[in-house]
Amino acid sequence: MSNKTITLSRRRFLQAGAALGGAYLLPGMMNSVWAAGSDKPEQTTVKVGFIPLTDCASVVMAAVKGFDKKYGISIVPSKEASWAAVRDKMVSGELDAAHVLYGLVYGLEMGIAGKQQSMANLMTLNNNGQAISLSMDLAKQGVTDAESLKKLVASKAPGSFTFAHTFPTGTHAMWLYYWLAQAGINPFTDVRTVVVPPPQMVMNMRIGNMHGFCVGEPWNQRAISDGVGFTAATSQSIWPDHPEKILGTRRTWVEQNPNTARALVAAILEASRWIDASDDNRRETANVLAGRAYLNTKADYLNGRMLGQYDNGIGKKWQDDHAMHFFREGEVTFPWLSDGMWFLTQHRRWGLLDSDPDYLAVAKRINRIDIYQQAATAVGNISIPAAPMRTSTLMDGSTWNGSDPAAYAASFAINKR
């Protein structure tokens, strides 16, 4: 499958709906589609959890810029302490939805990230923009990349080095494991891995609790600014334009509040498009996010990498071609089925799943393309992919397109199956 997208008019969009999941979208039937003649949101206030990370931007800006009011809702961003807290509050219903790790939602659906819960992914919030940071202590020992890290790890007893990620089934665990394994380091036998909430990463590295971590921004930049660590790899160097955070919720919430779900996606789509529209908008977003209510940090820690300006902290600077994006004409935000399936393949690879699930069926259950399509139509002028799968090439040269997920999951030499 290719990444080619097509921009659909309102009428052509409705006609195309059947190809991506149902004959419920028919020309001239907009009113009957949404709540039997009314598209009024069932809830006027929507509480959306977030973790203090740069990639919560579209959720925050949808509220700050008033895009939510346009669709008849008020988004209330709720700052949370950890991904486990987001999980628990989302499952209990204390949060209506959340800025959340892709793999956390899939892990809940499969019963491997907590008690099984039927989940929904309403849209992707961003691509790219995470990183793996290593301590300056490792840099002093000659470690600058995965290959030099491999040599040092091999020279010590297994488990001598500790690395942190943010949640067992989450994106950062998968990026860290993939990067280590590609260098020949088994993340389960050669090193020790631990879970640390994003805002606590830099402090824990400073006091020597771990030698490296994988997390979202601005915490990798903060490690550099504090002289604690350096960027050994960006997540986009592992998988260019990879999916990262999503707008997650419980499936029952969507079933009970379909109009609210559509309004929520529409508002965040507007914010996503606004952020990506200009560097000035990105700077404004960074200034807002730096505030006490959100990340409570310096805007300088956010600005550079939001603009794609990278400095790894040990002498290399570059303009990244695959920096964090929030919209990119709808290519970012669309809930690609193949994206969700990829996380399942990695959960299988690392023994989190005991057997191969029906990868496509699970992705179709979770990724609510129907809600996304309706929201995109409400917003207007958003490109809709011609198919729900996309093709990607990862750092090891492997191609992922969702065509044979079981074989893909079994293809890795280093695994924990």
Coordinates of C-alpha atoms in Angstrom, one line a residue:
M1 CA 0.0 0.0 0.0
S2 CA 1.3 3.5 -0.6
N3 CA 1.0 6.7 1.4
K4 CA -0.9 8.4 -1.4
T5 CA -3.9 10.5 -0.2
I6 CA -6.8 12.0 -1.9
T7 CA -8.8 15.0 -0.9
L8 CA -12.5 14.4 -1.1
S9 CA -15.3 16.8 -1.5
R10 CA -18.1 16.5 1.1
R11 CA -20.3 14.5 -1.3
R12 CA -17.4 12.3 -2.5
F13 CA -16.4 11.8 1.1
L14 CA -19.8 10.5 2.0
Q15 CA -19.8 8.2 -1.0
A16 CA -16.3 6.9 -0.1
G17 CA -17.4 6.0 3.4
A18 CA -18.6 2.5 2.4
A19 CA -15.1 1.6 1.2
L20 CA -13.6 2.2 4.6
G21 CA -16.2 0.6 6.8
G22 CA -19.8 1.0 6.1
A23 CA -22.8 2.1 4.0
Y24 CA -23.9 4.3 6.8
L25 CA -22.5 7.4 5.0
L26 CA -24.8 8.1 2.1
P27 CA -25.2 11.4 0.1
G28 CA -28.0 13.6 1.5
M29 CA -28.4 11.6 4.7
M30 CA -26.1 13.6 7.0
N31 CA -28.9 14.5 9.5
S32 CA -30.1 10.9 9.8
V33 CA -26.6 9.6 10.3
W34 CA -25.9 11.6 13.4
A35 CA -28.2 10.8 16.3
A36 CA -31.4 10.4 14.3
G37 CA -31.7 13.9 13.1
S38 CA -29.5 15.8 15.6
D39 CA -25.8 16.1 15.8
K40 CA -25.8 17.9 19.1
P41 CA -23.2 16.6 21.5
E42 CA -24.5 14.4 24.3
Q43 CA -22.0 16.0 26.7
T44 CA -21.1 19.7 26.6
T45 CA -18.0 19.2 28.8
V46 CA -15.3 16.7 27.9
K47 CA -12.5 15.9 30.4
V48 CA -9.4 14.9 28.5
G49 CA -6.3 13.6 30.4
F50 CA -2.8 14.4 29.3
I51 CA 0.8 13.8 30.4
P52 CA 3.2 16.8 30.4
L53 CA 4.7 16.2 27.0
T54 CA 5.1 18.4 23.9
D55 CA 2.8 16.0 22.0
C56 CA -0.3 16.9 24.1
A57 CA -0.2 20.1 22.1
S58 CA -3.4 19.6 20.0
V59 CA -5.5 18.7 23.0
V60 CA -4.4 21.7 24.9
M61 CA -4.6 24.1 21.9
A62 CA -8.1 22.9 21.0
A63 CA -9.2 24.3 24.4
V64 CA -7.0 27.3 24.5
K65 CA -7.8 28.5 21.0
G66 CA -11.5 27.8 21.4
F67 CA -11.8 25.2 18.6
D68 CA -13.9 23.1 21.0
K69 CA -16.6 25.8 21.3
K70 CA -17.1 25.7 17.5
Y71 CA -18.4 22.2 17.8
G72 CA -20.5 22.7 20.9
I73 CA -18.2 21.3 23.6
S74 CA -15.8 22.5 26.2
I75 CA -12.6 20.5 26.5
V76 CA -11.1 20.4 30.0
P77 CA -7.5 19.3 29.8
S78 CA -6.6 17.3 33.0
K79 CA -2.9 17.0 33.9
E80 CA -2.0 13.5 35.0
A81 CA 1.1 12.2 36.8
S82 CA 1.7 8.9 35.0
W83 CA 0.5 6.7 32.2
A84 CA -0.8 4.3 34.8
A85 CA -2.9 7.1 36.2
V86 CA -4.2 7.9 32.7
R87 CA -5.1 4.2 32.2
D88 CA -6.9 3.9 35.6
K89 CA -8.9 7.2 35.2
M90 CA -9.8 6.4 31.6
V91 CA -11.1 2.9 32.5
S92 CA -13.0 4.2 35.5
G93 CA -14.7 7.0 33.5
E94 CA -13.1 9.8 35.6
L95 CA -11.6 10.9 32.2
D96 CA -13.8 10.9 29.1
A97 CA -10.8 10.5 26.9
A98 CA -7.0 11.0 26.9
H99 CA -3.8 11.9 25.1
V100 CA -2.4 8.5 25.5
L101 CA 0.2 6.0 24.3
Y102 CA -0.8 4.0 21.3
G103 CA 0.3 0.7 22.8
L104 CA -1.4 1.4 26.1
V105 CA -4.8 1.4 24.5
Y106 CA -4.0 -1.7 22.5
G107 CA -2.7 -3.3 25.7
L108 CA -5.9 -2.7 27.5
E109 CA -8.0 -4.1 24.7
M110 CA -5.8 -7.3 24.8
G111 CA -5.8 -7.5 28.6
I112 CA -2.0 -7.1 28.9
A113 CA -1.9 -3.5 30.2
G114 CA -4.3 -4.0 33.0
K115 CA -7.8 -5.6 33.3
Q116 CA -9.2 -6.1 29.8
Q117 CA -11.3 -3.1 28.6
S118 CA -12.8 -2.5 25.2
M119 CA -11.1 0.6 23.9
A120 CA -11.3 3.1 21.1
N121 CA -8.7 5.1 19.2
L122 CA -10.4 8.2 17.7
M123 CA -7.4 9.7 16.0
T124 CA -3.6 9.9 16.0
L125 CA -2.3 13.0 17.7
N126 CA 1.2 13.1 16.4
N127 CA 4.0 11.5 14.5
N128 CA 7.7 11.4 15.6
G129 CA 9.3 13.5 18.3
Q130 CA 10.5 11.1 20.9
A131 CA 14.1 10.1 21.6
I132 CA 16.4 7.8 23.4
S133 CA 18.8 9.6 25.8
L134 CA 21.9 8.2 27.3
S135 CA 23.8 9.5 30.4
M136 CA 26.9 11.7 30.1
D137 CA 28.6 9.1 32.2
L138 CA 28.2 6.7 29.2
A139 CA 29.5 9.4 26.9
K140 CA 32.6 9.7 29.0
Q141 CA 33.1 5.9 28.4
G142 CA 33.0 6.4 24.7
V143 CA 29.4 5.6 24.0
T144 CA 27.8 7.8 21.3
D145 CA 25.4 5.4 19.6
A146 CA 23.9 1.9 19.8
E147 CA 26.9 0.2 18.4
S148 CA 29.3 1.6 21.0
L149 CA 26.7 0.9 23.7
K150 CA 26.7 -2.7 22.6
K151 CA 30.4 -3.0 23.1
L152 CA 30.2 -1.6 26.6
V153 CA 27.2 -3.7 27.6
A154 CA 29.0 -6.9 26.3
S155 CA 32.0 -6.1 28.5
K156 CA 30.0 -6.1 31.7
A157 CA 27.8 -8.6 33.5
P158 CA 24.2 -8.9 32.2
G159 CA 22.0 -6.4 33.9
S160 CA 24.8 -4.0 34.8
F161 CA 23.0 -1.2 32.9
T162 CA 19.5 0.1 33.5
F163 CA 17.2 1.8 30.9
A164 CA 13.8 3.3 31.5
H165 CA 10.7 3.6 29.4
T166 CA 7.2 4.9 30.4
F167 CA 4.8 2.0 30.2
P168 CA 5.2 -1.8 29.6
T169 CA 3.0 -1.9 26.4
G170 CA 3.6 1.7 25.4
T171 CA 5.4 3.3 22.5
H172 CA 8.6 4.2 24.4
A173 CA 9.1 0.6 25.5
M174 CA 8.8 -0.5 21.8
W175 CA 11.2 2.2 20.5
L176 CA 13.7 1.3 23.2
Y177 CA 13.5 -2.4 22.6
Y178 CA 13.7 -2.1 18.9
W179 CA 16.7 0.2 19.0
L180 CA 18.6 -2.0 21.5
A181 CA 17.8 -5.2 19.7
Q182 CA 18.9 -3.8 16.3
A183 CA 22.3 -3.3 17.9
G184 CA 22.3 -6.8 19.2
I185 CA 21.4 -5.9 22.8
N186 CA 18.6 -8.1 24.3
P187 CA 16.5 -5.7 26.3
F188 CA 15.3 -8.5 28.6
T189 CA 18.6 -10.4 29.3
D190 CA 21.5 -8.1 28.6
V191 CA 20.2 -5.0 30.4
R192 CA 17.6 -4.1 33.0
T193 CA 14.5 -2.1 32.1
V194 CA 12.3 -0.1 34.5
V195 CA 9.2 2.1 34.2
V196 CA 9.5 5.8 35.1
P197 CA 6.9 8.6 34.4
P198 CA 8.1 11.1 31.8
P199 CA 8.5 14.2 34.1
Q200 CA 10.7 12.1 36.4
M201 CA 13.2 10.8 33.8
V202 CA 15.8 13.5 34.0
M203 CA 15.9 13.6 37.8
N204 CA 16.3 9.8 38.0
M205 CA 19.2 9.9 35.5
R206 CA 20.8 12.7 37.4
I207 CA 20.9 10.7 40.6
G208 CA 22.2 7.6 38.8
N209 CA 19.1 5.4 38.8
M210 CA 19.5 4.6 35.1
H211 CA 21.9 4.9 32.3
G212 CA 19.4 5.8 29.6
F213 CA 15.7 6.3 28.8
C214 CA 13.2 6.6 26.0
V215 CA 10.6 9.4 26.5
G216 CA 8.8 12.2 24.7
E217 CA 9.9 15.8 24.5
P218 CA 10.8 18.1 26.2
W219 CA 12.5 15.7 28.6
N220 CA 15.3 14.6 26.1
Q221 CA 16.1 18.3 25.5
R222 CA 15.9 19.0 29.2
A223 CA 18.5 16.2 29.9
I224 CA 20.9 18.0 27.4
S225 CA 20.2 21.5 28.9
D226 CA 20.9 20.2 32.4
G227 CA 24.1 18.5 31.3
V228 CA 22.7 15.1 32.4
G229 CA 22.4 13.3 29.1
F230 CA 22.6 13.3 25.3
T231 CA 20.3 12.2 22.5
A232 CA 21.6 8.8 21.1
A233 CA 18.7 8.3 18.7
T234 CA 15.4 10.0 17.8
S235 CA 12.3 7.8 17.5
Q236 CA 11.9 9.0 13.9
S237 CA 15.4 7.5 13.1
I238 CA 13.8 4.1 14.1
W239 CA 10.6 4.6 12.1
P240 CA 10.3 7.8 10.1
D241 CA 6.8 9.3 10.6
H242 CA 5.8 6.7 13.1
P243 CA 2.5 6.9 15.1
E244 CA 2.9 8.1 18.6
K245 CA 0.1 9.4 20.9
I246 CA -3.5 8.9 20.1
L247 CA -6.8 10.2 21.4
G248 CA -8.0 7.2 23.4
T249 CA -11.2 6.4 25.2
R250 CA -13.5 3.5 26.2
R251 CA -15.6 1.9 23.5
T252 CA -18.7 2.3 25.6
W253 CA -18.1 6.0 25.9
V254 CA -18.1 6.3 22.1
E255 CA -21.3 4.2 21.9
Q256 CA -23.0 6.4 24.5
N257 CA -21.7 9.7 23.1
P258 CA -21.1 9.4 19.4
N259 CA -21.8 13.1 18.7
T260 CA -19.5 14.2 21.5
A261 CA -16.8 11.9 20.2
R262 CA -17.2 13.4 16.7
A263 CA -17.1 17.0 18.1
L264 CA -14.0 16.2 20.2
V265 CA -12.1 14.8 17.1
A266 CA -13.2 17.8 15.0
A267 CA -12.0 20.3 17.6
I268 CA -8.6 18.5 17.9
L269 CA -8.3 18.2 14.1
E270 CA -8.7 22.0 13.9
A271 CA -6.0 22.5 16.5
S272 CA -3.7 20.0 14.8
R273 CA -4.0 21.8 11.5
W274 CA -3.5 25.2 13.2
I275 CA -0.3 24.1 14.9
D276 CA 1.3 22.7 11.7
A277 CA 0.3 25.7 9.7
S278 CA 3.3 27.8 10.6
D279 CA 6.4 28.1 12.7
D280 CA 4.8 31.0 14.5
N281 CA 1.9 28.8 15.5
R282 CA 4.4 26.2 16.8
R283 CA 6.2 28.9 18.9
E284 CA 2.9 30.1 20.3
T285 CA 2.0 26.5 21.2
A286 CA 5.4 26.0 22.9
N287 CA 4.8 29.1 25.0
V288 CA 1.4 27.9 26.0
L289 CA 2.6 24.4 26.8
A290 CA 5.5 25.7 28.9
G291 CA 2.9 27.3 31.4
R292 CA 2.4 26.0 34.9
A293 CA -0.9 24.4 34.0
Y294 CA 0.7 22.2 31.4
L295 CA 4.4 21.3 31.3
N296 CA 5.6 23.9 33.8
T297 CA 9.0 24.3 32.2
K298 CA 10.9 26.8 29.9
A299 CA 9.6 27.4 26.4
D300 CA 13.2 27.1 25.2
Y301 CA 13.1 23.4 26.1
L302 CA 10.2 23.0 23.6
N303 CA 10.8 25.4 20.8
G304 CA 13.9 23.9 19.0
R305 CA 12.6 20.4 18.6
M306 CA 9.1 21.6 17.8
L307 CA 10.7 23.4 14.9
G308 CA 12.8 20.4 13.9
Q309 CA 16.0 22.0 15.1
Y310 CA 18.0 19.2 16.8
D311 CA 21.3 19.3 18.8
N312 CA 22.2 15.9 20.3
G313 CA 24.2 17.4 23.1
I314 CA 27.6 16.0 22.0
G315 CA 28.4 18.0 19.0
K316 CA 25.9 17.1 16.2
K317 CA 23.2 19.6 15.0
W318 CA 20.7 19.1 12.2
Q319 CA 17.3 20.1 10.8
D320 CA 15.2 16.9 11.1
D321 CA 13.2 16.0 8.1
H322 CA 10.8 13.9 10.2
A323 CA 10.4 16.1 13.3
M324 CA 7.1 16.1 15.3
H325 CA 4.0 16.7 13.2
F326 CA 0.4 17.0 14.3
F327 CA -1.5 17.1 11.0
R328 CA 0.4 17.0 7.6
E329 CA -2.8 17.3 5.6
G330 CA -4.5 14.6 7.6
E331 CA -1.9 12.0 7.1
V332 CA -0.8 12.2 10.7
T333 CA -4.2 12.2 12.3
F334 CA -5.9 9.4 10.4
P335 CA -6.1 6.2 12.5
W336 CA -4.3 3.9 10.2
L337 CA -5.2 0.2 10.9
S338 CA -1.6 -0.9 10.1
D339 CA -0.2 1.5 12.8
G340 CA -2.2 -0.2 15.5
M341 CA -1.3 -3.7 14.1
W342 CA 2.4 -2.9 14.3
F343 CA 2.2 -2.4 18.1
L344 CA 0.5 -5.8 18.4
T345 CA 3.4 -7.4 16.4
Q346 CA 5.8 -6.0 18.9
H347 CA 3.7 -7.1 21.9
R348 CA 3.9 -10.6 20.3
R349 CA 7.6 -10.3 19.7
W350 CA 8.4 -9.4 23.3
G351 CA 6.2 -12.1 24.8
L352 CA 3.4 -9.8 26.0
L353 CA 1.0 -11.8 23.9
D354 CA 1.2 -15.6 24.1
S355 CA -0.1 -16.1 20.6
D356 CA -0.9 -14.2 17.4
P357 CA -4.2 -12.4 17.6
D358 CA -6.4 -11.6 14.6
Y359 CA -4.3 -8.5 14.1
L360 CA -6.6 -6.8 11.5
A361 CA -9.8 -7.6 13.4
V362 CA -8.4 -6.0 16.6
A363 CA -7.3 -2.9 14.8
K364 CA -10.7 -2.5 13.1
R365 CA -12.4 -2.8 16.5
I366 CA -10.2 -0.2 18.2
N367 CA -9.5 2.4 15.4
R368 CA -12.7 4.3 14.9
I369 CA -12.3 5.3 11.3
D370 CA -16.1 6.0 11.2
I371 CA -15.9 8.7 13.8
Y372 CA -12.8 10.1 12.3
Q373 CA -14.4 10.3 8.9
Q374 CA -17.5 12.1 10.3
A375 CA -15.3 14.6 12.1
A376 CA -13.1 15.2 9.1
T377 CA -16.2 16.0 7.0
A378 CA -17.5 18.4 9.7
V379 CA -14.1 20.2 9.7
G380 CA -13.7 20.2 5.9
N381 CA -10.8 20.2 3.5
I382 CA -9.0 17.3 5.2
S383 CA -7.4 14.6 3.1
I384 CA -8.7 11.1 3.6
P385 CA -6.4 8.2 2.7
A386 CA -7.5 5.9 -0.2
A387 CA -7.0 2.9 2.0
P388 CA -6.6 2.2 5.8
M389 CA -3.1 0.7 5.6
R390 CA 0.2 2.4 4.9
T391 CA 3.7 1.2 4.1
S392 CA 6.7 2.2 6.2
T393 CA 10.4 1.3 6.2
L394 CA 12.1 1.0 9.6
M395 CA 15.7 1.5 10.6
D396 CA 16.7 -2.1 9.9
G397 CA 15.4 -1.9 6.3
S398 CA 12.3 -4.0 7.1
T399 CA 9.1 -3.1 5.4
W400 CA 5.8 -2.9 7.4
N401 CA 2.5 -2.7 5.6
G402 CA 0.3 -4.9 7.7
S403 CA 0.0 -7.6 5.0
D404 CA 1.4 -10.5 7.0
P405 CA 1.6 -9.5 10.7
A406 CA 2.2 -12.9 12.2
A407 CA 5.2 -13.5 9.9
Y408 CA 6.5 -10.1 10.6
A409 CA 6.2 -10.6 14.4
A410 CA 8.1 -13.9 14.1
S411 CA 10.9 -12.5 11.8
F412 CA 13.0 -10.9 14.5
A413 CA 16.1 -12.7 15.7
I414 CA 16.1 -11.1 19.1
N415 CA 12.7 -11.7 20.8
K416 CA 11.0 -13.1 23.9
R417 CA 8.4 -15.3 22.3

